[in-house]
Short mmCIF file of C-alpha atoms and ligand atoms in Angstrom, two decimals:
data_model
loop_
_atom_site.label_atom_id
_atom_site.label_comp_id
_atom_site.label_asym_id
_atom_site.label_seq_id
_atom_site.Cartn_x
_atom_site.Cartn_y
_atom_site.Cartn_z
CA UNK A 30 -28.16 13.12 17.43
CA UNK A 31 -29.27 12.13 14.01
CA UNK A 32 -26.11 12.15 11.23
CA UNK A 33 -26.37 14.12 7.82
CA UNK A 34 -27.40 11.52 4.99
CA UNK A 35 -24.96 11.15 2.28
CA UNK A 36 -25.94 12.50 -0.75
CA UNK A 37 -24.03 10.52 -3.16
CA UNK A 38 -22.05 7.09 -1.67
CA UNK A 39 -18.66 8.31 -0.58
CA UNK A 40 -15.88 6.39 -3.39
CA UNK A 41 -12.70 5.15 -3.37
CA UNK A 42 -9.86 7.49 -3.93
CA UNK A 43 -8.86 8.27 -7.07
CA UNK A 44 -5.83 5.73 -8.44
CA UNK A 45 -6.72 3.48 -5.50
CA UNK A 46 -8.98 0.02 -5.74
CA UNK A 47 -10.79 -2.40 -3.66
CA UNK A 48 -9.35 -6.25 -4.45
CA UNK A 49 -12.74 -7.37 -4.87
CA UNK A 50 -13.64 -11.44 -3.70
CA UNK A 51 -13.79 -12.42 -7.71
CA UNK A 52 -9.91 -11.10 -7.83
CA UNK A 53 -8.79 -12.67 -4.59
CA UNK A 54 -7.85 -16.08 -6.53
CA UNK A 55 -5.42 -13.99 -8.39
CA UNK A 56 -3.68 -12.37 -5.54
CA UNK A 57 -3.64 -16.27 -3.60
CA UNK A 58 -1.97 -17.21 -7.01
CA UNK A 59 0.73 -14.78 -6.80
CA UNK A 60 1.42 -15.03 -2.59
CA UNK A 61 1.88 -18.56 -3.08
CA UNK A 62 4.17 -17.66 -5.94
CA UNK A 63 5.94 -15.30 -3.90
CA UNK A 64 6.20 -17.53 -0.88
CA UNK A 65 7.29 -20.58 -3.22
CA UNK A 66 10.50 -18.54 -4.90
CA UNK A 67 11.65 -16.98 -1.15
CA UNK A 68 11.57 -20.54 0.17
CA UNK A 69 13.39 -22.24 -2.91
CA UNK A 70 15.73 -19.16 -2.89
CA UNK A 71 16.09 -19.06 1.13
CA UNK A 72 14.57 -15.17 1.49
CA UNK A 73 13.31 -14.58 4.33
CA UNK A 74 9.85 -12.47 4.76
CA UNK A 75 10.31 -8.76 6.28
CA UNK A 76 7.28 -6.47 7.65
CA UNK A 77 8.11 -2.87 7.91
CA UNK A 78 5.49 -0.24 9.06
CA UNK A 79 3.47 1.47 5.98
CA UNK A 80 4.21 4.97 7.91
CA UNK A 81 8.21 6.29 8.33
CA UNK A 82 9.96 9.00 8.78
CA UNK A 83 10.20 11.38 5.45
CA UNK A 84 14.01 11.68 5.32
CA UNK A 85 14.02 8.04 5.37
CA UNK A 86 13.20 8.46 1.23
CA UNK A 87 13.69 12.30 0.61
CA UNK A 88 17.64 10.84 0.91
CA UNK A 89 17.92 7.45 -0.46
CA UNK A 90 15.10 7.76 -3.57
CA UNK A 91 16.93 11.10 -4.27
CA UNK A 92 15.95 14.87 -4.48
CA UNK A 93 15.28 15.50 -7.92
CA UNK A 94 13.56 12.21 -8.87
CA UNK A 95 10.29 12.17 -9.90
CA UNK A 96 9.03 9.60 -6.29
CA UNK A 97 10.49 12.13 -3.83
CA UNK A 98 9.21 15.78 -6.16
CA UNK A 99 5.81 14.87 -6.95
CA UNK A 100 4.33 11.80 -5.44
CA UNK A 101 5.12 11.68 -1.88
CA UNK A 102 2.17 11.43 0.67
CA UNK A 103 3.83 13.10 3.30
CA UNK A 104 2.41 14.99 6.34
CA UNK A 105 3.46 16.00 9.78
CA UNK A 106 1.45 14.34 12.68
CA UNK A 107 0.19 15.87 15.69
CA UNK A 108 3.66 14.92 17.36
CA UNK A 109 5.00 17.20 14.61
CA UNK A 110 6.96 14.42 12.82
CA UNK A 111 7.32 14.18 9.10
CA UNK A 112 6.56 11.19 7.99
CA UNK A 113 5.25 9.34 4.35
CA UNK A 114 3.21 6.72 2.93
CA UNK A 115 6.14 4.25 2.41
CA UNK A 116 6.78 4.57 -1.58
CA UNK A 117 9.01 1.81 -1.81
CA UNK A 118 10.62 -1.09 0.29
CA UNK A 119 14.11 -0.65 -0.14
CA UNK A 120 14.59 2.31 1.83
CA UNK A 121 12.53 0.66 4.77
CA UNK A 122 13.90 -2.78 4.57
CA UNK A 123 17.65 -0.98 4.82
CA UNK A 124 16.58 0.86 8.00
CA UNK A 125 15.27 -2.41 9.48
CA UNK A 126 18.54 -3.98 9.03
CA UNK A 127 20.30 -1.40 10.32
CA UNK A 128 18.02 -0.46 13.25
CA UNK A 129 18.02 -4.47 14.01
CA UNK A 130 21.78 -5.20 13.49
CA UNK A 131 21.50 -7.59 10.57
CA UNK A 132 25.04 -6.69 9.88
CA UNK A 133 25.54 -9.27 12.62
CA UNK A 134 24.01 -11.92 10.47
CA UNK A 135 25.62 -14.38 7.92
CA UNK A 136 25.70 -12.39 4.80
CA UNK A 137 24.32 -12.52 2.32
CA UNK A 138 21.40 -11.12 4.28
CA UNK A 139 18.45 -12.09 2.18
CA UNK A 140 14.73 -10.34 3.18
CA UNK A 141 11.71 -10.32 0.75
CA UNK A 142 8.50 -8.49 1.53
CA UNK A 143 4.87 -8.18 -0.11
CA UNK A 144 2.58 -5.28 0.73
CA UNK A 145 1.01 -2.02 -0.25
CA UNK A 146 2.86 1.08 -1.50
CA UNK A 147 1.81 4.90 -2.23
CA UNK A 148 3.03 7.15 -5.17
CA UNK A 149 0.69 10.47 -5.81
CA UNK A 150 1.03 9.76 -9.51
CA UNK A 151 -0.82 9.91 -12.90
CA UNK A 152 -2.93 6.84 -12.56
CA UNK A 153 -3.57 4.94 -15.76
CA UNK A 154 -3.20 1.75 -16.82
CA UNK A 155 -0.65 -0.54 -14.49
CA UNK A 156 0.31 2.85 -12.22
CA UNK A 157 -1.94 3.45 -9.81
CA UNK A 158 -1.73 5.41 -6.68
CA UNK A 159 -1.80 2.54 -4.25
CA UNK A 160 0.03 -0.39 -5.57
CA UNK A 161 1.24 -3.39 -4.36
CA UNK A 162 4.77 -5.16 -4.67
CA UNK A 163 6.75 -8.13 -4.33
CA UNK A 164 10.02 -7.26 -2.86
CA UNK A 165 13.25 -9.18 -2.49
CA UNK A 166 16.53 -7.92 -1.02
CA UNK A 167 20.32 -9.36 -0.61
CA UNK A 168 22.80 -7.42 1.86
CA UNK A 169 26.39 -7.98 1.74
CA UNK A 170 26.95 -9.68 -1.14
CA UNK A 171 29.20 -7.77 -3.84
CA UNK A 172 29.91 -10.70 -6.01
CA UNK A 173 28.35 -10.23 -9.78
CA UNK A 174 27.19 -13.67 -9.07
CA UNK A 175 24.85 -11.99 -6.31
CA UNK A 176 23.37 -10.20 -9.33
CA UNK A 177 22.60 -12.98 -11.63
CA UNK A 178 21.06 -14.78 -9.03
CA UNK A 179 18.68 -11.47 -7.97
CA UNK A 180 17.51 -11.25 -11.97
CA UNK A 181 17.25 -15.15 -12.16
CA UNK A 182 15.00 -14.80 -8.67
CA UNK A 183 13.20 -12.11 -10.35
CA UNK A 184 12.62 -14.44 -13.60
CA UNK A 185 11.79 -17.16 -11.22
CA UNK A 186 9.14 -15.33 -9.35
CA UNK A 187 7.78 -14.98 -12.90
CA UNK A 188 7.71 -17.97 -13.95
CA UNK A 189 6.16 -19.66 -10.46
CA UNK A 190 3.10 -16.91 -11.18
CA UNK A 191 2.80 -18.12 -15.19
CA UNK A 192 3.65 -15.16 -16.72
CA UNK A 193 7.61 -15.53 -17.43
CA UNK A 194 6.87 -16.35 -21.47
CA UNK A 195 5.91 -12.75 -23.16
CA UNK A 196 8.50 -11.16 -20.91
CA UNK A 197 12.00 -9.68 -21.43
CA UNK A 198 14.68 -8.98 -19.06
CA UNK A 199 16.35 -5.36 -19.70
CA UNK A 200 19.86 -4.77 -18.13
CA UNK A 201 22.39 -2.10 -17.89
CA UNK A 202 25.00 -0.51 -15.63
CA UNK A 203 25.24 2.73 -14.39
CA UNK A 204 28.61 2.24 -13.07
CA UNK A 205 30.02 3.68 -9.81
CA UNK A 206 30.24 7.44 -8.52
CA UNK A 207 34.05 7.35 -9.83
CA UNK A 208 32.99 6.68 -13.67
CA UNK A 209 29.65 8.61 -13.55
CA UNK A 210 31.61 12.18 -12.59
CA UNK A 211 33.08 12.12 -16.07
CA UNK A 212 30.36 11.17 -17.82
CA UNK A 213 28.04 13.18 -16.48
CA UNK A 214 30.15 16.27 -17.41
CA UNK A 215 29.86 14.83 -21.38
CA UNK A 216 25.95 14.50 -20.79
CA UNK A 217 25.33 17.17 -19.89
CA UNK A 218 27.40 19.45 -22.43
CA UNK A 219 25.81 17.18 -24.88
CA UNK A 220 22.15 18.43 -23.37
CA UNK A 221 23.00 21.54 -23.75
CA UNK A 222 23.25 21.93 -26.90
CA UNK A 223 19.99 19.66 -27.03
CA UNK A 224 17.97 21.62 -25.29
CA UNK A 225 15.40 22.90 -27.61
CA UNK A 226 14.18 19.49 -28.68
CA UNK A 227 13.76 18.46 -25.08
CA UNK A 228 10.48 18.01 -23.21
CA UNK A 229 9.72 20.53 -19.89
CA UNK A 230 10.72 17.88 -18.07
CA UNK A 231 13.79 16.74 -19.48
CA UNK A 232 14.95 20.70 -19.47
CA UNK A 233 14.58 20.62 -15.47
CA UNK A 234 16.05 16.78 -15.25
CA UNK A 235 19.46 18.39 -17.24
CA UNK A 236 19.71 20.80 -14.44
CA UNK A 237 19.15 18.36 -11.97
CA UNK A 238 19.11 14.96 -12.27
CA UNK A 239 20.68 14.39 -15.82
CA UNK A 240 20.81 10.93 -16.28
CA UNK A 241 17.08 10.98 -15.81
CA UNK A 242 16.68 12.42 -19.62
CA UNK A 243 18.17 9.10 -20.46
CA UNK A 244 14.74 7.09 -19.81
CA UNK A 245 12.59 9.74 -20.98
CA UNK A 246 9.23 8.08 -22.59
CA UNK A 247 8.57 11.48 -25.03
CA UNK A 248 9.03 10.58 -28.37
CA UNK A 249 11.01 13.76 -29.40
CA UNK A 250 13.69 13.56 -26.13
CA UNK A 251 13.78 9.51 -27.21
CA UNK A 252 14.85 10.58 -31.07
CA UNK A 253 17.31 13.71 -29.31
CA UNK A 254 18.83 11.23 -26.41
CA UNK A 255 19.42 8.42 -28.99
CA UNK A 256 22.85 10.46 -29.67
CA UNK A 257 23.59 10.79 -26.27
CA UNK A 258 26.92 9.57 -25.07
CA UNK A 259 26.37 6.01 -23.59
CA UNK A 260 27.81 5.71 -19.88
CA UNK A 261 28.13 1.59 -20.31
CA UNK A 262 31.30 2.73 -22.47
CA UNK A 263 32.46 5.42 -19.97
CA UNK A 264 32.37 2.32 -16.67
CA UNK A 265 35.46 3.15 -15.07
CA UNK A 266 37.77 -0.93 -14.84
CA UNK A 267 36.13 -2.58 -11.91
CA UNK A 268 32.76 -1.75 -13.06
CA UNK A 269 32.95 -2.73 -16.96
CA UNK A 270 34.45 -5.72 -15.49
CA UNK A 271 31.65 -6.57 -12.52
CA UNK A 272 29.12 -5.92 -15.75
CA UNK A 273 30.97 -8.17 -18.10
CA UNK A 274 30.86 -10.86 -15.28
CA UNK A 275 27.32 -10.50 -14.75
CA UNK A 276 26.30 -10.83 -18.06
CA UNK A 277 28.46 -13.71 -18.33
CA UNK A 278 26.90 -15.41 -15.24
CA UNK A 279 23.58 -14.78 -16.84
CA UNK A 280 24.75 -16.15 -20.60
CA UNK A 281 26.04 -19.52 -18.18
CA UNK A 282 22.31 -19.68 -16.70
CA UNK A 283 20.99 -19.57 -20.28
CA UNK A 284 18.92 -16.51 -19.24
CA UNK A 285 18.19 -13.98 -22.07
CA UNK A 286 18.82 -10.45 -21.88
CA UNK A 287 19.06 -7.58 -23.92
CA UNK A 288 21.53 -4.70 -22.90
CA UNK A 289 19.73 -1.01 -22.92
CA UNK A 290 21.85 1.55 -22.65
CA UNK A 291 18.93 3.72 -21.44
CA UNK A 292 17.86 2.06 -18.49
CA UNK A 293 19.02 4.03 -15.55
CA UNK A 294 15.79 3.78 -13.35
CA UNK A 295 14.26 6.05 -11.34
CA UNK A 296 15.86 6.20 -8.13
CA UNK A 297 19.35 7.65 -6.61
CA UNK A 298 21.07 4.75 -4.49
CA UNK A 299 21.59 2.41 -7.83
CA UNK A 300 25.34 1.65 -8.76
CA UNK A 301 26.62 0.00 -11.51
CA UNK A 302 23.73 -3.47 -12.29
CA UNK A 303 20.31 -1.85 -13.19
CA UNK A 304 17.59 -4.33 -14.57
CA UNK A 305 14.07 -4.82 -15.67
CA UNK A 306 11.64 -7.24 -16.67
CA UNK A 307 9.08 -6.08 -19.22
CA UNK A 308 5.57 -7.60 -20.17
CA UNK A 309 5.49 -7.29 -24.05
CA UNK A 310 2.01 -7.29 -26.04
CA UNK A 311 1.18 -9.56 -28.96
CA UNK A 312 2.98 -7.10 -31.25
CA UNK A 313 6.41 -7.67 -29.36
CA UNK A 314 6.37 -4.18 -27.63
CA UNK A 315 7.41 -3.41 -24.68
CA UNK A 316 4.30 -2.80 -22.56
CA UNK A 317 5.51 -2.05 -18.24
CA UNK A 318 7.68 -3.09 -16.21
CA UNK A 319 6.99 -5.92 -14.15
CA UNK A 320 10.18 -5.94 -11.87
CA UNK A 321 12.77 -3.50 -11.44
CA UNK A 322 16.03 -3.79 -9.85
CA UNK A 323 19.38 -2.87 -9.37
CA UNK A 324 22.75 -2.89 -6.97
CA UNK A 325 22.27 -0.09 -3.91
CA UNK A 326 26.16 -0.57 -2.62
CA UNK A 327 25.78 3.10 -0.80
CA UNK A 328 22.49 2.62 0.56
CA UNK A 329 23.37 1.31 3.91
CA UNK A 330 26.56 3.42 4.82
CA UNK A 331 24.37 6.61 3.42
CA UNK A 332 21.92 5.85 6.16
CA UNK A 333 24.58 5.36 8.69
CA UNK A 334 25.30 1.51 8.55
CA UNK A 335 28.37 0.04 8.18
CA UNK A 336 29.37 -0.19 4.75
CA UNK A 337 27.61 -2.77 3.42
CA UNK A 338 26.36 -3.66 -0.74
CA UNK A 339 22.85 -4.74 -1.51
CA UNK A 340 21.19 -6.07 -4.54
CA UNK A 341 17.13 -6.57 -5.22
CA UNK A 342 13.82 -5.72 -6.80
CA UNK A 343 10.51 -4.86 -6.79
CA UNK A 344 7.78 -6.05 -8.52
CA UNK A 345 4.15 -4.47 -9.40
CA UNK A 346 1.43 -7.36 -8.46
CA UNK A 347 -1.58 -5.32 -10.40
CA UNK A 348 0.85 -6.09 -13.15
CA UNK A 349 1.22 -9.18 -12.72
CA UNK A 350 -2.59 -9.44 -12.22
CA UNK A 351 -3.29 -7.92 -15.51
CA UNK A 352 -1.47 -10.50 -17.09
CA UNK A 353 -2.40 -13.26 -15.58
CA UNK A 354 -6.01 -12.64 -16.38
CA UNK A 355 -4.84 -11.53 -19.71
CA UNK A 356 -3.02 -15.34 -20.22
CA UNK A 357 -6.20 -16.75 -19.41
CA UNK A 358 -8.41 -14.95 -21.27
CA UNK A 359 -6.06 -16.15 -24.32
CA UNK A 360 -5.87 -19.93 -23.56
CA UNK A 361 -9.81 -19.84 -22.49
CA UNK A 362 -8.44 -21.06 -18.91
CA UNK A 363 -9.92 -20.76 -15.67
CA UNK A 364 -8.16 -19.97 -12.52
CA UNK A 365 -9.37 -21.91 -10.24
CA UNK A 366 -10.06 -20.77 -6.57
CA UNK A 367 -9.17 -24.28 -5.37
CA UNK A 368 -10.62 -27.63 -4.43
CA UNK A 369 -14.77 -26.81 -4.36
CA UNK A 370 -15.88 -27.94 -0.95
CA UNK A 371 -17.61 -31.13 -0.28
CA UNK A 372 -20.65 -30.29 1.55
CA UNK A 373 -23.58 -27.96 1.26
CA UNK A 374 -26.11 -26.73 4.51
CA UNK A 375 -29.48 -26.21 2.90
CA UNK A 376 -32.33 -24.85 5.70
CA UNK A 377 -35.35 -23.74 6.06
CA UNK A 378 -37.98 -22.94 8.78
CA UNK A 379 -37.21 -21.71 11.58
CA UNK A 380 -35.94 -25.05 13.42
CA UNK A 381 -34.06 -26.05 10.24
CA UNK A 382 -32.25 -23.17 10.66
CA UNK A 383 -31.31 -23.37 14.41
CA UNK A 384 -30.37 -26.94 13.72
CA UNK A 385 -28.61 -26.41 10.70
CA UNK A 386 -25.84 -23.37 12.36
CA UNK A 387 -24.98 -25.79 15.40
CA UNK A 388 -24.51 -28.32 12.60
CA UNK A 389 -22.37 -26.46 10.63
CA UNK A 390 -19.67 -25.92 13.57
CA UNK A 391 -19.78 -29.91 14.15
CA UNK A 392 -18.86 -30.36 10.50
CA UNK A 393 -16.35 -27.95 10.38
CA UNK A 394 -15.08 -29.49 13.44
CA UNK A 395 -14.91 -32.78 11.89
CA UNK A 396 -12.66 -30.91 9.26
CA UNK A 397 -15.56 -31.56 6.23
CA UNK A 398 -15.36 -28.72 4.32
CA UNK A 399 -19.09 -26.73 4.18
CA UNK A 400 -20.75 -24.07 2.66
CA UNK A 401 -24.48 -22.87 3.20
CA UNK A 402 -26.57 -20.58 1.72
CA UNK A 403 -29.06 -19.75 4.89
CA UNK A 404 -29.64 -16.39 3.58
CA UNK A 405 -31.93 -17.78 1.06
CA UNK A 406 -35.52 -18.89 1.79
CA UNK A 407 -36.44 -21.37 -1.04
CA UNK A 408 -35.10 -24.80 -1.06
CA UNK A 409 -34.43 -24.54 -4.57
CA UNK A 410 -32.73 -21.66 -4.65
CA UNK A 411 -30.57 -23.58 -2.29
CA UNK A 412 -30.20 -26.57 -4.37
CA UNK A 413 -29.13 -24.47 -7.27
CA UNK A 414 -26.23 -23.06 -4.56
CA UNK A 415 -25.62 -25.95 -3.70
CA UNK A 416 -24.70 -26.99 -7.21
CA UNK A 417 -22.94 -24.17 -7.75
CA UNK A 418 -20.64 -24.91 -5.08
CA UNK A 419 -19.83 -27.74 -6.91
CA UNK A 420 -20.42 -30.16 -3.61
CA UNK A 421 -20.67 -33.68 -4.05
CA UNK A 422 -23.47 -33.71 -1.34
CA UNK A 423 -26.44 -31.16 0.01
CA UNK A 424 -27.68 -31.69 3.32
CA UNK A 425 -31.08 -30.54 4.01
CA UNK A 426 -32.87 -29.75 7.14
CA UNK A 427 -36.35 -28.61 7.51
CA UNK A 428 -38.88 -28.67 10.55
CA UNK A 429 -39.56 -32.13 10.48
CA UNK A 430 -35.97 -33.25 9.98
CA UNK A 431 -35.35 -31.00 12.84
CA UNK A 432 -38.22 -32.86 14.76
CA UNK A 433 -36.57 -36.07 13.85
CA UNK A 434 -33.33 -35.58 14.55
CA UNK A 435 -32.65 -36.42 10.81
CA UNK A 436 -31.01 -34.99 7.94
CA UNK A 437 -31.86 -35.15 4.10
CA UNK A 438 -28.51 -36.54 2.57
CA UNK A 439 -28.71 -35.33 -1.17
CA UNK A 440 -25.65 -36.86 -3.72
CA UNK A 441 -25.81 -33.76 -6.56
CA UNK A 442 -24.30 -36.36 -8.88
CA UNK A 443 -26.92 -38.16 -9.09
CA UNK A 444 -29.90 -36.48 -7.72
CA UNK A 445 -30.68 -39.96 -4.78
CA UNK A 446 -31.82 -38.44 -1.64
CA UNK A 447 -31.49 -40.93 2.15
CA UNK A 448 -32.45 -39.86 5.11
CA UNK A 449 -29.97 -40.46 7.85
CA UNK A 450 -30.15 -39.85 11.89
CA UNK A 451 -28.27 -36.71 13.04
CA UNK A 452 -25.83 -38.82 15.84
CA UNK A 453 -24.56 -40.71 12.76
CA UNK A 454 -24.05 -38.21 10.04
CA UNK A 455 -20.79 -37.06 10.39
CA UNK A 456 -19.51 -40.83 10.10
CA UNK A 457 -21.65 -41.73 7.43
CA UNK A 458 -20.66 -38.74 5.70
CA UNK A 459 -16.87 -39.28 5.87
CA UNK A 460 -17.24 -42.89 4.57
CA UNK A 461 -19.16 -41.26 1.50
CA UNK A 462 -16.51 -38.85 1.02
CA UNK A 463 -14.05 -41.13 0.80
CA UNK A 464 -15.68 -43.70 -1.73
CA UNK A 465 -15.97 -40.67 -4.04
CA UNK A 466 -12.57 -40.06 -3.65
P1 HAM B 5 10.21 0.68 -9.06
O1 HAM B 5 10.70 0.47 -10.47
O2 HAM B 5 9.82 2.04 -8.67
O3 HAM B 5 11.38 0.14 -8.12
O4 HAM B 5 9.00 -0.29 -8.79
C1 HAM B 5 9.13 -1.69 -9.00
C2 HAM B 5 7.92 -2.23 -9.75
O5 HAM B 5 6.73 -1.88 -9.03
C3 HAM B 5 7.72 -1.64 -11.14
O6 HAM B 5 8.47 -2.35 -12.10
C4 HAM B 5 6.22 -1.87 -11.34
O7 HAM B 5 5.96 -3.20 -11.73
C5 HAM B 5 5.65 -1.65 -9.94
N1 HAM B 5 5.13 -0.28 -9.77
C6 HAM B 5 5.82 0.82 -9.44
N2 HAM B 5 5.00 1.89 -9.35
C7 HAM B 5 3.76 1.46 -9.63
C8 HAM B 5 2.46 2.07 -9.68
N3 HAM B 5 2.29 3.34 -9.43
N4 HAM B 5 1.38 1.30 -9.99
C9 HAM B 5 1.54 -0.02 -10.24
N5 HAM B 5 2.73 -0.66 -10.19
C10 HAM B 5 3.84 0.05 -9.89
C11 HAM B 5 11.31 0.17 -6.75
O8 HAM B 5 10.33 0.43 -6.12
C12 HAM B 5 12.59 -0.30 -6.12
N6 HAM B 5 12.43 -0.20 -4.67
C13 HAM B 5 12.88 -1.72 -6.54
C14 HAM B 5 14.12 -2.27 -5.93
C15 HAM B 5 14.19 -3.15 -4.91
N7 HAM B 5 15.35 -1.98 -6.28
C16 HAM B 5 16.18 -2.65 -5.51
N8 HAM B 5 15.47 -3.34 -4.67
#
C-alpha cells in the first residue's frame, strides 16, 4: 500500500533542537568537563529513566510552582499510570537512592548525572523545552562545609568548561520550616497591601506560593517587592548560624559571592542554602542562570526515606554552550574537535573502491586513524578532502593500483607521491607516522 506524501517536511517540536555534528565538539567539551570535576570531586555518575511516575514531582517540585502548574509533560499510559517527562534530576536521583538503599552507603552519598530534561515552557533564548543538565548531588551530609564544597563543585565545573570568568555566584538562605512560618505571615500581610502593583502572577503566587513573588522578573513587582520584609533576617538560630558558616567557608576558599536576598528558587524541597551562578554580558548584567542549587534536607524523608539531608545543583548545558561559543567568538578561538586524523582513503573505479573498503578495516585495525571520502567521484575532489582533513598522508587507489597490488602514498605537506606494495603499507606507513611525529 502506497503512503500519503508529506506535504511539507515534518519539523522539530517547537522549543526542542537537533545537536547538529558542527555542535558536537561543544557538548564533548563540556562531558569531559563534567566527567573531569565528578572524578576530582569523587561523584559518582547516576542514570535514572527519562519517564516516572507523576507524584514523583507533583510532591517534591511543589504544587503551586510554576514546573509542576504549567510545564509538566504528563500523560497516563495504556497501563493507566501517570507518569512525566522527568523535569528535573533531583526528584529522580532521591527515589533511586531510596528505592536502591543508598542510605546503606558511606555518607556523604555523592551521585552526578548528565542528560535530557522536559519543561512545557516559553522557549526563548537559554529556556527551551528540552534541555539538558549537568547534575550533581550529596546525601547525608548536613555540615555547611557540605555546602561550600557543592557551590565550589559548581564553580569548578565552570571553570573545567572555560566559562567560570564573566560569572557570579548568587547565594541566600531560605531558612528552615520553623523560621519561614513567621515570616511568611509578615509577607504576606505585607502583599496585601501590595497587591495592586503586582503582576497576574504574583497576585495568584501571594495566595499560594508567596515566597515565589520574591524572584519575580516584572519590573513593577521588582520595584513593589524591593520593600518586602527580607527572610535572611527572620532565620530562626541554627539557620542564621549554618548560613554564617557557609559564607564563611566560602570567604576561607577565596570564592566570591554576593548575598541576594531574593533568591528563593523555584522549587519546594529547598531549606535554608539556595545558590546560583549567573553568566553576565559585557555590560555586567546578569544574563541566566547557569547552575542552580540549594540544600533539600526534607526531600528524602518526604518521599519516605529515612531522614536524610542533601545538597546539589543543576546546570543548563545549552547555556553553557552559548557561552562557550560566545568566548570564542570574542578571543577569535577555535574549538578544536581534536587531533585531525593521519590518513586519508582516496578511490576511484570500481576496483579502487572494493580495494580501498577492505583497506580501510586493515588500517583501522592497525589503530591508524582514517578518513575517506568514497562518496565522491573525482580524485581531486578527494585530494581537496583529503586536505581538509588535515592528514599528513592521502592514499590513493585506482584500477591499476588495484591491479598491482599497490597504493599511491601522497605526503600533503609536501605534495611527493611513492608508490608502495599493498603487503607492506601498513609498516611503511607507521614508520612515516612516526618520523613526523
Ligand atoms: P533549575 O534552576 O530549575 O534547578 O535548573 C538548573 C539549571 O538548568 C538552570 O540554572 C539553567 O541553567 C538550566 N535550565 C533550567 N530550565 C531550563 C530550560 N528550560 N532551558 C534551558 N536551560 C534550563 C533544578 O532543576 C534543580 N533540580 C537543581 C538542583 C539540583 N537543586 C538541587 N540539586
Amino acid at each position: 500500500m502506497a503512503t500519503r506524501k508529506f506535504r511539507t517536511p515534518p519539523q522539530s517540536l517547537r522549543g526542542m533542537r537537533d545537536i547538529l555534528p558542527q555542535d558536537q565538539i561543544y557538548w564533548e567539551k563540556v562531558r569531559q568537563a563534567f566527567k573531569k570535576n565528578a572524578a576530582d570531586f569523587g561523584f559518582d555518575r547516576i542514570d535514572t529513566p527519562i519517564l516516572e511516575p507523576l507524584v514523583l514531582f507533583d510532591r517534591t517540585i511543589g504544587q503551586g510552582t510554576d514546573i509542576v502548574e504549567k510545564e509538566m509533560y504528563s500523560f497516563i499510559t495504556r497501563g493507566k499510570e501517570h507518569v512525566a517527562l522527568r523535569p528535573e534530576f533531583t526528584a529522580s536521583i532521591a527515589r533511586s537512592y531510596i528505592e536502591n538503599g543508598m542510605n546503606r552507603l558511606t555518607k556523604p552519598v555523592k551521585l552526578c548525572s548528565m542528560g535530557p530534561l522536559f519543561r512545557y515552557e516559553r522557549p526563548q533564548q537559554g529556556r527551551y523545552r528540552q534541555h539538558h543538565q549537568v547534575d550533581f548531588e550529596a546525601f547525608g551530609r548536613a555540615d555547611p562545609l557540605m555546602d561550600a564544597q557543592i557551590i565550589l563543585v559548581a564553580q569548578q565545573l565552570l571553570k573545567k568548561i572555560g566559562i567560570h570568568k564573566r560569572t557570579r555566584v548568587l547565594i541566600n538562605s531560605i531558612g528552615c520550616l520553623e523560621c519561614r512560618k513567621p515570616y511568611l505571615k509578615s509577607l504576606g500581610n505585607f502583599l496585601k497591601k501590595e497587591k495592586v502593583s503586582l503582576c497576574p502572577d504574583c497576585k495568584k503566587r501571594s495566595q499560594k506560593n508567596p515566597l515565589r513573588t520574591l524572584d519575580c522578573k516584572v519590573e513593577n513587582c521588582k520595584k513593589a517587592l524591593k520593600k518586602a520584609p527580607k527572610l535572611v533576617d527572620a532565620l530562626c538560630e541554627k539557620c542564621s548560624g549554618h548560613f554564617k558558616q557557609v559564607l564563611g567557608y566560602l570567604d576561607e576558599l577565596g570564592l566570591k559571592y554576593d548575598i541576594d536576598t531574593s533568591l528563593v528558587r523555584g522549587l519546594d524541597y529547598y531549606n535554608r542554602t539556595v545558590f546560583e551562578i549567573v553568566a553576565r554580558d559585557l555590560k555586567g548584567n546578569n544574563k541566566y542562570a547557569l547552575v542552580g542549587g540549594g540544600r533539600y534536607d526534607g526531600l528524602i524523608k518526604l518521599l519516605g526515606g529515612k531522614d536524610t539531608s542533601g545538597i546539589g545543583f543543576g546546570s543548563g548545558v545549552e547555556r553553557f554552550i552559548t557561552e562557550l561559543k560566545q568566548n570564542a567568538k570574542e578571543k577569535k578561538i577555535q574549538i578544536s574537535a581534536g587531533q585531525p586524523k593521519p590518513v586519508h582513503l582516496v578511490a576511484f573505479g570500481e576496483m579502487g573502491k572494493k580495494r580501498s573498503i577492505k583497506l580501510l578495516v586493515d588500517l583501522l585495525n592497525a589503530s591508524i586513524k582514517t578518513t575517506e571520502s568514497f562518496g565522491r567521484d573525482s580524485i581531486k575532489a578527494q585530494l581537496k578532502a583529503a586536505d581538509r582533513s588535515g592528514a599528513k598522508f592521502a592514499l590513493i587507489i585506482g584500477q591499476k593500483e588495484a591491479l598491482d597490488q599497490t597504493v599511491i602514498v601522497r605526503n600533503m605537506e609536501v605534495g611527493s607521491q611513492e608508490i608502495v606494495p599493498l603487503e607492506k603499507l601498513i609498516k611503511h606507513l607507521k614508520k612515516m607516522l612516526k618520523k613526523k611525529n
